[in-house]
Tab-separated table of C-alpha atoms in Angstrom:
chain	number	residue	atom	x	y	z
A	1	MET	CA	21.724	38.322	-23.572
A	2	GLY	CA	19.607	39.818	-20.826
A	3	ARG	CA	17.272	38.087	-18.465
A	4	GLY	CA	13.753	37.360	-19.631
A	5	LYS	CA	10.849	39.367	-18.299
A	6	ILE	CA	9.154	37.669	-15.352
A	7	GLU	CA	5.371	37.771	-15.187
A	8	ILE	CA	4.277	39.386	-11.940
A	9	LYS	CA	1.793	37.006	-10.392
A	10	ARG	CA	1.534	34.761	-7.356
A	11	ILE	CA	3.937	31.810	-7.394
A	12	GLU	CA	1.909	28.649	-6.898
A	13	ASN	CA	4.745	26.320	-5.896
A	14	THR	CA	5.312	26.687	-2.144
A	15	THR	CA	9.038	25.942	-2.201
A	16	THR	CA	9.727	28.275	-5.109
A	17	ARG	CA	7.630	31.005	-3.500
A	18	GLN	CA	9.552	30.727	-0.221
A	19	VAL	CA	12.934	30.827	-1.978
A	20	THR	CA	11.882	33.843	-4.041
A	21	PHE	CA	10.599	35.630	-0.930
A	22	SER	CA	13.853	35.037	0.926
A	23	LYS	CA	16.000	36.322	-1.960
A	24	ARG	CA	13.884	39.385	-2.728
A	25	ARG	CA	13.440	40.272	0.936
A	26	SER	CA	17.202	40.326	1.386
A	27	GLY	CA	17.564	42.444	-1.746
A	28	LEU	CA	14.834	44.854	-0.585
A	29	ILE	CA	16.465	45.341	2.819
A	30	LYS	CA	19.845	45.866	1.148
A	31	LYS	CA	18.430	48.505	-1.214
A	32	THR	CA	16.620	50.177	1.712
A	33	HIS	CA	19.864	50.402	3.669
A	34	GLU	CA	21.723	51.831	0.657
A	35	LEU	CA	18.996	54.433	0.125
A	36	SER	CA	19.082	55.408	3.797
A	37	VAL	CA	22.883	55.797	3.854
A	38	LEU	CA	23.405	57.433	0.446
A	39	CYS	CA	20.517	59.888	0.705
A	40	ASP	CA	20.442	60.372	4.498
A	41	ALA	CA	16.797	59.247	4.502
A	42	GLN	CA	14.867	58.007	7.512
A	43	ILE	CA	13.205	54.772	6.481
A	44	GLY	CA	11.149	52.216	8.328
A	45	LEU	CA	10.434	48.933	6.522
A	46	ILE	CA	8.039	46.244	7.830
A	47	VAL	CA	7.538	42.928	6.032
A	48	PHE	CA	5.334	39.990	7.024
A	49	SER	CA	5.819	36.636	5.312
A	50	SER	CA	2.932	34.398	4.266
A	51	THR	CA	3.412	32.466	7.507
A	52	GLY	CA	3.120	35.644	9.595
A	53	LYS	CA	6.811	36.042	10.410
A	54	LEU	CA	7.952	39.651	10.893
A	55	PHE	CA	10.965	41.240	9.166
A	56	GLN	CA	11.811	44.919	9.599
A	57	TYR	CA	14.472	47.564	8.932
A	58	CYS	CA	14.849	50.958	10.569
A	59	THR	CA	17.336	53.728	9.862
A	60	GLU	CA	19.848	53.924	12.687
A	61	PRO	CA	19.939	55.347	15.283
A	62	LEU	CA	16.154	55.702	15.167
A	63	ARG	CA	13.714	53.091	16.381
A	64	MET	CA	10.621	51.849	14.584
A	65	GLU	CA	8.336	53.592	17.118
A	66	GLN	CA	9.987	56.937	16.316
A	67	ILE	CA	9.505	56.389	12.578
A	68	ILE	CA	5.811	55.548	13.161
A	69	GLU	CA	5.277	58.643	15.350
A	70	LYS	CA	6.869	60.822	12.689
A	71	TYR	CA	4.533	59.245	10.110
A	72	GLU	CA	1.510	59.965	12.308
A	73	ARG	CA	2.507	63.612	12.745
A	74	ALA	CA	3.144	64.030	9.050
A	75	THR	CA	-0.156	62.461	7.947
A	76	GLY	CA	-2.332	63.602	10.850
A	77	THR	CA	-3.457	60.052	11.518
A	78	ARG	CA	-2.971	57.825	14.482
A	79	ILE	CA	-2.338	54.088	14.548
A	80	VAL	CA	-4.483	52.843	17.424
A	81	GLU	CA	-3.266	49.900	19.430
A	82	ARG	CA	-6.024	47.332	19.108
A	83	ASP	CA	-5.961	45.531	22.445
A	84	HIS	CA	-9.140	43.721	23.502
A	85	PRO	CA	-10.822	45.561	26.342
A	86	ARG	CA	-11.585	43.659	29.507
A	87	GLU	CA	-15.326	43.441	28.800
A	88	GLU	CA	-14.739	41.891	25.388
A	89	ILE	CA	-12.370	39.330	26.847
A	90	LEU	CA	-14.887	38.388	29.532
A	91	HIS	CA	-17.593	38.049	26.888
A	92	ASP	CA	-15.436	35.695	24.851
A	93	ILE	CA	-14.743	33.594	27.941
A	94	ALA	CA	-18.472	33.367	28.721
A	95	MET	CA	-19.250	32.299	25.150
A	96	LEU	CA	-16.600	29.600	25.308
A	97	ARG	CA	-18.015	28.300	28.605
A	98	GLN	CA	-21.514	28.113	27.151
A	99	GLU	CA	-20.237	26.219	24.130
A	100	THR	CA	-18.361	23.804	26.394
A	101	VAL	CA	-21.480	23.152	28.502
A	102	ARG	CA	-23.561	22.571	25.366
A	103	LEU	CA	-21.089	20.053	24.009
A	104	GLU	CA	-20.913	18.225	27.346
A	105	LEU	CA	-24.725	17.995	27.501
A	106	GLY	CA	-24.798	16.673	23.951
A	107	ILE	CA	-22.295	13.954	24.836
A	108	GLN	CA	-24.290	12.974	27.939
A	109	ARG	CA	-27.513	12.729	25.901
A	110	TYR	CA	-25.867	10.532	23.323
A	111	LEU	CA	-24.809	8.282	26.212
A	112	GLY	CA	-28.388	8.230	27.573
A	113	GLU	CA	-27.655	10.433	30.605
A	114	ASP	CA	-29.338	13.619	31.899
A	115	MET	CA	-32.467	13.284	29.734
A	116	ASN	CA	-35.065	14.451	32.281
A	117	CYS	CA	-35.088	18.008	30.958
A	118	LEU	CA	-35.701	16.955	27.344
A	119	GLN	CA	-39.109	17.366	25.726
A	120	TYR	CA	-40.756	14.895	23.380
A	121	GLU	CA	-39.562	16.745	20.274
A	122	ASP	CA	-36.006	16.785	21.591
A	123	LEU	CA	-36.141	13.063	22.323
A	124	THR	CA	-37.498	12.355	18.832
A	125	LYS	CA	-34.708	14.377	17.263
A	126	LEU	CA	-32.110	12.627	19.424
A	127	GLU	CA	-33.538	9.226	18.475
A	128	GLN	CA	-33.324	10.072	14.778
A	129	GLU	CA	-29.719	11.200	15.150
A	130	LEU	CA	-28.822	7.991	16.970
A	131	GLU	CA	-30.513	5.876	14.298
A	132	ASN	CA	-28.568	7.690	11.599
A	133	SER	CA	-25.360	7.088	13.520
A	134	VAL	CA	-26.151	3.388	13.950
A	135	ALA	CA	-26.952	3.072	10.236
A	136	LYS	CA	-23.577	4.600	9.345
A	137	VAL	CA	-21.813	2.236	11.735
A	138	ARG	CA	-23.588	-0.794	10.247
A	139	ASN	CA	-22.777	0.305	6.715
A	140	ARG	CA	-19.138	0.577	7.636
A	141	GLN	CA	-19.246	-2.851	9.266
A	142	ASN	CA	-20.794	-4.351	6.126
A	143	GLU	CA	-18.087	-2.760	3.976
A	144	LEU	CA	-15.374	-4.265	6.157
A	145	LEU	CA	-17.083	-7.688	6.120
A	146	GLN	CA	-17.326	-7.569	2.319
A	147	GLN	CA	-13.648	-6.742	2.064
A	148	GLN	CA	-12.741	-9.618	4.383
A	149	MET	CA	-14.928	-12.043	2.397
A	150	GLU	CA	-13.324	-10.942	-0.866
A	151	ASN	CA	-9.891	-11.502	0.645
A	152	LEU	CA	-10.902	-14.973	1.844
A	153	ARG	CA	-12.321	-15.878	-1.593
A	154	ARG	CA	-9.117	-14.698	-3.229
A	155	LYS	CA	-7.037	-16.820	-0.858
A	156	GLU	CA	-9.337	-19.803	-1.486
A	157	ARG	CA	-8.878	-19.510	-5.259
A	158	ILE	CA	-5.123	-19.304	-4.835
A	159	LEU	CA	-5.097	-22.415	-2.615
A	160	GLU	CA	-7.304	-24.306	-5.090
A	161	GLU	CA	-4.957	-23.476	-7.937
A	162	GLU	CA	-1.953	-24.572	-5.899
A	163	ASN	CA	-3.735	-27.814	-4.929
A	164	GLY	CA	-4.630	-28.499	-8.580
A	165	ASN	CA	-1.053	-27.930	-9.676
A	166	LEU	CA	0.188	-30.253	-6.939
A	167	SER	CA	-2.304	-32.993	-7.951
A	168	ASN	CA	-1.242	-32.737	-11.600
A	169	TRP	CA	2.380	-33.019	-10.574
A	170	GLU	CA	1.637	-36.109	-8.444
A	171	ASN	CA	-0.297	-37.748	-11.310
A	172	ARG	CA	2.555	-37.139	-13.720
A	173	ALA	CA	5.012	-38.532	-11.194
A	174	MET	CA	2.900	-41.702	-10.720
A	175	LEU	CA	2.615	-42.233	-14.492
A	176	GLU	CA	6.370	-41.834	-14.898
A	177	LEU	CA	6.947	-44.291	-12.047
A	178	GLN	CA	4.545	-46.883	-13.530
A	179	LYS	CA	6.127	-46.510	-16.956
A	180	ALA	CA	9.596	-46.986	-15.487
A	181	THR	CA	8.390	-50.090	-13.574
A	182	VAL	CA	6.888	-51.669	-16.719
A	183	GLU	CA	10.052	-50.979	-18.696
A	184	ALA	CA	12.195	-52.515	-15.957
A	185	SER	CA	10.019	-55.704	-15.789
A	186	LYS	CA	10.449	-56.521	-19.516
A	187	PRO	CA	13.174	-59.208	-20.317
A	188	SER	CA	16.152	-57.960	-22.167
A	189	VAL	CA	16.022	-60.771	-24.778
A	190	GLN	CA	12.901	-62.526	-26.071
A	191	VAL	CA	13.977	-66.026	-27.059
A	192	MET	CA	10.824	-67.043	-28.909
A	193	ASP	CA	11.043	-63.959	-31.092
A	194	HIS	CA	13.855	-65.783	-32.938
A	195	PHE	CA	11.609	-68.794	-33.680
A	196	PRO	CA	8.433	-67.622	-35.423
A	197	PHE	CA	7.827	-71.090	-36.976
A	198	PHE	CA	8.780	-73.310	-34.066
A	199	GLU	CA	5.349	-75.060	-34.040
A	200	GLU	CA	5.943	-76.500	-37.533
A	201	GLN	CA	9.541	-77.667	-36.865
A	202	PRO	CA	10.704	-80.748	-34.941
A	203	ALA	CA	12.502	-80.287	-31.678
A	204	GLY	CA	15.883	-81.069	-33.117
A	205	SER	CA	15.450	-78.471	-35.801
A	206	ILE	CA	14.415	-75.939	-33.215
A	207	LEU	CA	17.584	-76.592	-31.204
A	208	GLN	CA	19.659	-76.366	-34.351
A	209	LEU	CA	18.027	-73.041	-35.163
A	210	ALA	CA	18.502	-71.905	-31.598
A	211	SER	CA	22.131	-72.931	-31.387
A	212	PRO	CA	23.392	-69.671	-32.944
A	213	VAL	CA	21.271	-67.714	-30.513
A	214	LEU	CA	21.823	-69.667	-27.316
A	215	PRO	CA	25.433	-68.533	-26.855
A	216	HIS	CA	24.025	-65.056	-26.442
A	217	LEU	CA	21.570	-66.148	-23.730
A	218	HIS	CA	22.127	-66.502	-20.049
A	219	PRO	CA	24.993	-68.808	-18.979
A	220	TYR	CA	22.514	-71.097	-17.182
A	221	LEU	CA	20.748	-71.752	-20.495
A	222	GLN	CA	24.076	-72.611	-22.134
A	223	LEU	CA	24.809	-75.215	-19.432
A	224	ALA	CA	21.400	-76.786	-19.879
A	225	LEU	CA	21.724	-77.108	-23.644
A	226	PRO	CA	23.414	-80.606	-23.728
A	227	ASN	CA	20.788	-82.075	-21.432
A	228	ILE	CA	18.009	-80.664	-23.589
A	229	GLN	CA	19.564	-82.167	-26.721
A	230	ASP	CA	20.012	-85.604	-25.066
A	231	SER	CA	16.429	-85.619	-23.914
A	232	ILE	CA	15.264	-84.917	-27.435
A	233	ARG	CA	17.393	-87.690	-29.046
A	234	GLY	CA	16.184	-90.248	-26.594
A	235	PRO	CA	18.141	-93.151	-25.080
A	236	GLN	CA	20.904	-94.590	-27.246
A	237	PRO	CA	20.812	-98.381	-27.963
């Protein structure tokens, strides 16, 4: 299966274009050399990359200048060397100096220096430019202040949420502690719960009813039981 036909157009991807240029340039120079050797042809090849880098091939033992001269004689044309004459160079230098002086004067005027030569119209224009510059600076300052305020508000909301969560946790902890304290303060055995009708019974009956329960009470209550019974019976004759 042969290779697919490639559409001839500019490659948009920079890396792919550079790789393709390198491969095809090498192939072009190789084919040029083969043509020069096989056919005894005098060939001069000049290639510039998209970055301006020069690549060339010339049939040995000739030089590129000899190939170009032979081309000029064959076509009757002449490739003129385009060097800037001295006058043109001096003119460019003078233009650059004038531009430099103009920029320096503009900087001095913006700083409020060397304004004696300015007319009223020039001063008005300069004032308007400075006001526009100040307005842009203030707008930028306001933008930065707004951003800082938004950041501070965001941090404040985060701190408030954290404080609320901490308060809720403390409240829950206090409730748990109070509940545990109340539970711990309750007696383990309620004695009177076993005597719901003690008000209607005599004391002896109450002790008789309590006798099955008292062994399960505290040892100090068991020791006091005989004395309680004696006090209820009264003195013996």
